[in-house]
Amino acid sequence: MTNTASSLVGVRFIGSGSAVPDRVLSNYDLAQMVDTTDEWIASRTGIKERHIADGEADSVANLAAKAGQKAIAAAGLTASDIDLIILATSTSDDLFGTAGRVQKILGAERAVAFDLVAACSGFVFGLVTASQYIRSGVYKNVLLLGADVLSRWVDWQDRRTCILFGDGAGALLLQASPDHQPNNLLGFEMRSDGKGNDLLNINYSGRSTFEPISMNGQEVYRFAVRRVPEVIEKSLHSANLEVHDLDWLILHQANQRIIDAVVNRFGIDPAKAVSNMGKYGNTSAASIPIALDEWVQAGKIQPNHLVAIAGFGAGLSWGSAVFRWG
Ligand code: UT7
């Protein structure tokens, strides 16, 4: 199918959902496991507790399906309306992909389903990917999921990483706008730099096994503080907008200090910078849609509000998208 710019279909953002495991692991619990304190973790990261998967009930597929069901219901649709399911995850239940399992649980029989792996940038890259299928007129209803169970891949003896991560899933329903209605995806920018690939990995270690997560925290921190504002500015620029036009800024929930640094750099009201990592830790591809859903459920994000999201992480990869809610 070919399209000229003038015939591109608009994208709407019409429903969100999220799901986390019931089991909560606090900083105090972690202090019983490794040489750390609540004070160190909270002051260096902003994290107080995180939700941790407890067996098969909290598999990537089950968490993603729960979040997806809520997003489909919030959009006023049923599973049979879904044309495409994109599951952004780096912690698949199955190396062949988990999206098919989600499709089965949802009963979304008409949909085509596939996984997208881009670590903590997965939700942003997935949102741009999903939008292209809508813009080109190929699909009408796309369910985008971000789900990760990084607790499976954490070395619980490594205090530099085990304090950071939590498990969960978030979902967003994107829909083709009716004829001549505006496109609510206003701008985006995606970047990769493989030269930084060895800064954050879950490496294959031979004989059907992987190493636990390894990270150069200081370098990743520096990368995020430097690169994230650039992609936000670029996506705003392509939308002819300025940072002060934004109602909400949702960064990947990795570290409160990274959010604070970006807020300071832009000089925006800190209340516009969504933060919930105190309760969830870093849930990788799920962190942005969990935060988005929480703010939508609370009635803070309203129809027509301008929202910028930005993800960053392994790859290295980073990206931003600006959209109007609704
Ligand atoms: O989602 C993917 C993106 N990932 C990120 O965005 C992570 C970015 N990086 C970070 O958020 C931060 O680098 C961390 C939170 C991971 C670490 O904070 P930091 O301020 O960079 O700490 P550091 O690694 O420089 O360590 C400072 C000290 C060290 O001790 P010495 O060498 O100064 O004696 C560490 O051994 O803190 C020590 N330390 C800890 N102490 C208590 C490291 N981890 C812990 C801990 N508890 N859990």
Coordinates of C-alpha atoms and ligand atoms in Angstrom, one line a residue:
M1 CA 0.0 0.0 0.0
T2 CA 1.4 3.4 -0.9
N3 CA 0.3 6.8 0.5
T4 CA 1.1 10.4 -0.1
A5 CA 1.6 12.6 3.0
S6 CA -1.8 14.1 2.5
S7 CA -3.6 10.8 2.6
L8 CA -2.0 9.5 5.8
V9 CA -4.5 8.4 8.4
G10 CA -4.5 10.1 11.9
V11 CA -3.8 8.3 15.1
R12 CA -5.8 8.5 18.3
F13 CA -4.9 7.3 21.8
I14 CA -8.0 6.0 23.3
G15 CA -7.4 3.6 26.2
S16 CA -4.8 2.5 28.7
G17 CA -4.3 -0.3 31.2
S18 CA -1.7 -1.7 33.6
A19 CA -1.0 -4.7 35.8
V20 CA 1.6 -5.5 38.4
P21 CA 2.3 -8.6 40.6
D22 CA 0.7 -8.6 44.1
R23 CA 4.0 -9.3 45.8
V24 CA 5.8 -6.2 47.1
L25 CA 9.5 -6.1 47.9
S26 CA 10.5 -3.0 50.0
N27 CA 13.9 -1.4 50.4
Y28 CA 13.8 -2.8 54.0
D29 CA 13.3 -6.3 52.6
L30 CA 16.3 -5.8 50.3
A31 CA 18.4 -4.6 53.2
Q32 CA 17.9 -8.1 54.6
M33 CA 19.3 -9.6 51.4
V34 CA 22.3 -7.4 50.4
D35 CA 24.5 -4.8 52.0
T36 CA 22.2 -1.7 51.4
T37 CA 19.8 0.6 53.2
D38 CA 16.5 2.2 52.5
E39 CA 18.2 5.6 52.8
W40 CA 20.8 4.7 50.1
I41 CA 18.3 3.4 47.7
A42 CA 15.7 6.1 48.2
S43 CA 18.2 9.0 48.1
R44 CA 20.1 7.7 45.0
T45 CA 17.1 6.5 43.0
G46 CA 13.7 7.6 44.5
I47 CA 12.6 3.9 44.7
K48 CA 11.0 2.7 47.9
E49 CA 9.4 -0.5 46.8
R50 CA 8.7 -2.6 43.7
H51 CA 6.4 -5.4 42.7
I52 CA 8.0 -8.8 42.0
A53 CA 6.6 -11.7 39.9
D54 CA 5.5 -14.8 41.9
G55 CA 5.5 -17.7 39.5
E56 CA 3.5 -18.4 36.3
A57 CA 0.5 -16.2 37.3
D58 CA 2.9 -13.2 36.8
S59 CA 4.5 -14.3 33.6
V60 CA 5.1 -11.7 30.9
A61 CA 2.1 -13.1 29.0
N62 CA -0.3 -13.0 31.9
L63 CA 0.7 -9.5 33.1
A64 CA 0.6 -8.1 29.5
A65 CA -2.8 -9.7 28.9
K66 CA -4.2 -8.2 32.1
A67 CA -3.0 -4.8 31.1
G68 CA -4.3 -5.3 27.6
Q69 CA -7.8 -6.3 28.7
K70 CA -8.1 -3.1 30.7
A71 CA -6.9 -1.0 27.8
I72 CA -9.4 -2.7 25.4
A73 CA -12.2 -2.1 27.9
A74 CA -11.2 1.5 28.5
A75 CA -11.3 2.1 24.8
G76 CA -14.8 0.6 24.6
L77 CA -13.7 -2.2 22.3
T78 CA -13.6 -6.0 22.4
A79 CA -10.7 -8.3 21.7
S80 CA -12.1 -9.2 18.3
D81 CA -11.7 -5.5 17.2
I82 CA -7.9 -5.7 17.6
D83 CA -5.9 -5.9 14.3
L84 CA -2.4 -5.8 15.7
I85 CA -0.7 -6.6 19.0
I86 CA 2.8 -5.3 19.6
L87 CA 4.5 -6.6 22.8
A88 CA 7.5 -4.6 23.8
T89 CA 9.6 -6.8 26.1
S90 CA 13.1 -7.9 26.8
T91 CA 12.2 -10.7 29.2
S92 CA 10.1 -12.9 26.9
D93 CA 8.5 -16.1 28.4
D94 CA 9.7 -17.8 25.2
L95 CA 12.6 -16.8 22.9
F96 CA 10.3 -17.4 20.0
G97 CA 8.1 -14.6 21.3
T98 CA 5.4 -14.0 23.9
A99 CA 2.9 -11.9 21.8
G100 CA 1.2 -15.1 20.5
R101 CA 0.4 -16.2 24.1
V102 CA -1.1 -12.8 24.8
Q103 CA -3.2 -13.0 21.7
K104 CA -4.5 -16.4 22.9
I105 CA -5.3 -15.2 26.4
L106 CA -7.1 -12.2 25.1
G107 CA -8.9 -14.1 22.4
A108 CA -7.9 -11.5 19.9
E109 CA -8.4 -14.0 17.0
R110 CA -8.2 -11.5 14.1
A111 CA -5.0 -9.9 15.3
V112 CA -1.4 -10.4 14.1
A113 CA 0.9 -10.4 17.1
F114 CA 4.7 -10.0 17.4
D115 CA 7.3 -9.0 20.0
L116 CA 9.5 -5.9 19.8
V117 CA 12.8 -5.9 21.7
A118 CA 14.3 -2.5 22.6
A119 CA 14.9 -2.7 26.3
C120 CA 13.6 0.4 28.2
S121 CA 13.0 2.2 25.0
G122 CA 10.6 -0.6 23.8
F123 CA 7.4 1.3 24.6
V124 CA 8.4 4.4 22.7
F125 CA 9.7 2.4 19.7
G126 CA 6.6 0.4 19.9
L127 CA 4.4 3.4 19.9
V128 CA 6.1 4.8 16.8
T129 CA 5.9 1.4 15.1
A130 CA 2.2 0.9 15.9
S131 CA 1.5 4.4 14.6
Q132 CA 3.1 3.7 11.3
Y133 CA 0.7 0.8 10.6
I134 CA -2.2 3.1 11.4
R135 CA -0.8 6.1 9.4
S136 CA -0.4 4.0 6.3
G137 CA -4.0 2.7 6.5
V138 CA -3.0 -0.9 7.1
Y139 CA -4.6 -1.4 10.5
K140 CA -7.3 0.4 12.5
N141 CA -7.0 -0.9 16.1
V142 CA -3.5 -1.6 17.6
L143 CA -2.9 -2.8 21.1
L144 CA 0.6 -1.8 22.3
L145 CA 1.9 -3.5 25.4
G146 CA 5.1 -2.9 27.4
A147 CA 5.8 -5.8 29.8
D148 CA 8.9 -7.0 31.6
V149 CA 9.8 -9.4 34.4
L150 CA 13.4 -8.4 35.0
S151 CA 13.3 -10.0 38.4
R152 CA 14.0 -13.2 36.5
W153 CA 17.3 -11.9 35.3
V154 CA 18.6 -9.9 38.3
D155 CA 21.5 -11.2 40.4
W156 CA 19.9 -10.9 43.8
Q157 CA 23.4 -10.8 45.3
D158 CA 24.4 -7.7 43.3
R159 CA 23.4 -4.6 45.3
R160 CA 24.3 -2.3 42.3
T161 CA 21.4 -3.7 40.2
C162 CA 19.0 -5.7 42.3
I163 CA 17.6 -2.6 44.1
L164 CA 16.6 -1.0 40.8
F165 CA 14.1 -3.3 39.0
G166 CA 10.5 -4.3 39.4
D167 CA 8.0 -6.2 37.3
G168 CA 4.8 -5.1 35.5
A169 CA 3.0 -4.4 32.3
G170 CA 1.2 -1.4 30.7
A171 CA -1.0 -1.1 27.6
L172 CA -2.2 1.5 25.2
L173 CA -4.9 1.3 22.6
L174 CA -4.1 3.2 19.4
Q175 CA -6.8 3.7 16.8
A176 CA -7.2 5.2 13.3
S177 CA -8.9 8.6 13.5
P178 CA -12.1 8.9 11.5
D179 CA -11.7 10.6 8.1
H180 CA -10.3 14.1 8.2
Q181 CA -9.8 14.0 12.0
P182 CA -6.4 15.3 13.2
N183 CA -3.4 13.1 13.8
N184 CA -2.7 13.1 17.6
L185 CA 0.8 11.7 17.2
L186 CA 2.5 15.0 16.8
G187 CA 6.2 14.2 16.7
F188 CA 8.8 11.5 17.5
E189 CA 12.5 10.8 17.5
M190 CA 14.3 7.5 17.9
R191 CA 18.0 6.9 18.3
S192 CA 20.5 4.0 18.8
D193 CA 24.2 3.9 19.5
G194 CA 25.6 0.4 19.4
K195 CA 29.0 1.7 20.6
G196 CA 27.5 1.8 24.1
N197 CA 26.1 -1.8 23.8
D198 CA 28.3 -3.2 26.5
L199 CA 27.0 -0.8 29.2
L200 CA 23.8 -2.7 29.8
N201 CA 23.3 -6.4 29.0
I202 CA 21.7 -9.7 29.7
N203 CA 24.2 -11.8 27.7
Y204 CA 23.9 -15.2 26.3
S205 CA 26.4 -17.4 28.1
G206 CA 26.2 -20.6 26.2
R207 CA 24.4 -23.9 26.6
S208 CA 20.9 -22.4 26.8
T209 CA 21.6 -19.9 29.5
F210 CA 22.0 -16.2 30.0
E211 CA 24.1 -14.2 32.4
P212 CA 22.2 -12.0 34.9
I213 CA 21.8 -8.3 34.1
S214 CA 25.0 -6.3 34.1
M215 CA 25.1 -2.5 34.0
N216 CA 27.6 0.3 34.2
G217 CA 25.3 2.5 36.2
Q218 CA 27.3 5.7 36.1
E219 CA 27.8 5.6 32.3
V220 CA 24.1 4.9 31.7
Y221 CA 23.2 7.7 34.1
R222 CA 25.4 10.2 32.2
F223 CA 24.1 9.0 28.8
A224 CA 20.5 9.4 29.9
V225 CA 20.9 12.9 31.3
R226 CA 22.7 14.1 28.2
R227 CA 20.7 12.3 25.5
V228 CA 17.1 12.3 26.7
P229 CA 16.6 16.1 26.6
E230 CA 17.9 16.1 23.0
V231 CA 15.3 13.6 21.7
I232 CA 12.5 15.4 23.6
E233 CA 13.5 18.7 22.0
K234 CA 13.7 17.0 18.6
S235 CA 10.3 15.4 18.8
L236 CA 8.8 18.7 20.1
H237 CA 10.5 20.6 17.3
S238 CA 9.0 18.3 14.6
A239 CA 5.6 19.0 16.2
N240 CA 6.2 22.8 16.2
L241 CA 5.9 22.8 19.9
E242 CA 8.0 24.0 22.9
V243 CA 8.6 22.2 26.1
H244 CA 6.4 24.8 28.0
D245 CA 3.4 23.7 25.8
L246 CA 3.5 20.3 27.5
D247 CA 0.9 19.3 30.0
W248 CA 2.8 16.1 31.0
L249 CA 6.3 14.7 30.6
I250 CA 6.6 11.0 31.2
L251 CA 10.2 9.7 31.3
H252 CA 11.2 6.1 31.6
Q253 CA 11.0 5.5 35.4
A254 CA 14.7 4.6 36.1
N255 CA 15.9 7.1 38.6
Q256 CA 14.3 10.2 40.2
R257 CA 17.6 12.1 39.8
I258 CA 17.4 11.6 36.0
I259 CA 13.9 13.1 36.0
D260 CA 15.0 16.0 38.2
A261 CA 17.9 16.7 35.9
V262 CA 15.7 16.8 32.9
V263 CA 13.1 19.0 34.7
N264 CA 15.9 21.4 35.7
R265 CA 17.4 21.5 32.3
F266 CA 14.0 22.5 30.7
G267 CA 13.0 24.7 33.6
I268 CA 9.5 23.2 33.7
D269 CA 7.2 22.8 36.7
P270 CA 8.3 19.6 38.4
A271 CA 4.6 18.7 39.0
K272 CA 4.3 18.1 35.2
A273 CA 7.0 15.4 35.3
V274 CA 5.2 12.1 36.1
S275 CA 6.9 10.0 38.7
N276 CA 5.7 6.7 40.3
M277 CA 9.0 4.8 40.5
G278 CA 8.8 5.0 44.3
K279 CA 6.1 2.3 44.1
Y280 CA 7.3 0.3 41.1
G281 CA 11.1 0.7 40.6
N282 CA 12.3 0.4 37.0
T283 CA 9.9 -1.9 35.1
S284 CA 11.8 -1.4 31.8
A285 CA 9.4 -1.4 28.8
A286 CA 6.4 -1.2 31.2
S287 CA 7.4 1.9 33.1
I288 CA 6.0 4.5 30.7
P289 CA 2.6 2.9 30.1
I290 CA 2.2 2.0 33.8
A291 CA 2.8 5.7 34.7
L292 CA 0.6 6.9 31.8
D293 CA -2.2 4.6 33.0
E294 CA -1.9 5.8 36.6
W295 CA -2.2 9.4 35.5
V296 CA -5.1 8.7 33.2
Q297 CA -7.0 6.7 35.9
A298 CA -6.4 9.6 38.4
G299 CA -8.0 12.0 35.9
K300 CA -4.8 14.0 35.7
I301 CA -4.2 13.3 32.0
Q302 CA -7.3 14.6 30.3
P303 CA -8.5 14.5 26.6
N304 CA -6.4 17.0 24.5
H305 CA -3.6 17.2 27.0
L306 CA -0.2 17.3 25.4
V307 CA 2.0 14.5 26.6
A308 CA 5.7 13.8 25.8
I309 CA 7.2 10.4 26.6
A310 CA 10.9 9.5 26.6
G311 CA 12.5 6.1 27.0
F312 CA 16.2 5.2 27.2
G313 CA 18.3 2.1 28.0
A314 CA 20.1 -0.8 26.6
G315 CA 21.2 -0.8 23.0
L316 CA 22.0 1.9 23.7
S317 CA 18.6 3.1 22.6
W318 CA 16.6 6.2 23.3
G319 CA 13.6 8.0 21.9
S320 CA 10.7 10.3 22.5
A321 CA 7.2 10.8 21.2
V322 CA 4.8 13.7 21.7
F323 CA 1.0 13.2 21.4
R324 CA -2.3 14.6 22.3
W325 CA -4.3 12.3 24.6
G326 CA -7.6 11.1 23.1
Ligands
UT7_1 O1 16.6 1.3 32.7 C1 17.8 1.3 32.1 C2 18.5 2.6 32.4 N1 19.2 2.5 33.7 C3 19.5 3.5 34.4 O2 19.0 4.6 34.0 C4 20.4 3.5 35.6 C5 21.3 4.7 35.6 N2 22.2 4.7 36.7 C6 21.7 5.0 38.0 O3 20.6 5.2 38.2 C7 22.8 5.1 39.1 O4 24.1 5.0 38.5 C8 22.7 4.0 40.2 C9 21.4 4.2 41.0 C10 22.6 2.6 39.5 C11 23.9 4.0 41.1 O5 24.0 5.3 41.7 P1 25.3 6.1 41.7 O6 25.1 7.3 42.4 O7 25.8 6.2 40.3 O8 26.2 5.1 42.6 P2 27.7 4.5 42.3 O9 27.5 3.4 41.3 O10 28.6 5.6 41.9 O11 28.1 4.0 43.7 C12 28.4 4.8 44.7 C13 28.8 4.0 46.0 C14 29.8 2.9 45.7 O12 30.6 2.8 46.8 P3 32.1 3.4 46.8 O13 32.8 2.7 45.7 O14 31.9 4.9 46.6 O15 32.6 3.1 48.2 C15 29.0 1.7 45.5 O16 29.7 0.5 45.9 O17 27.6 3.3 46.4 C16 27.9 1.9 46.5 N3 26.7 1.2 46.3 C17 25.7 0.9 47.2 N4 25.7 1.2 48.5 C18 24.6 0.8 49.2 C19 26.2 0.7 45.1 N5 25.0 0.2 45.2 C20 24.7 0.3 46.5 C21 23.6 -0.1 47.3 N6 23.6 0.2 48.6 N7 22.5 -0.7 46.7

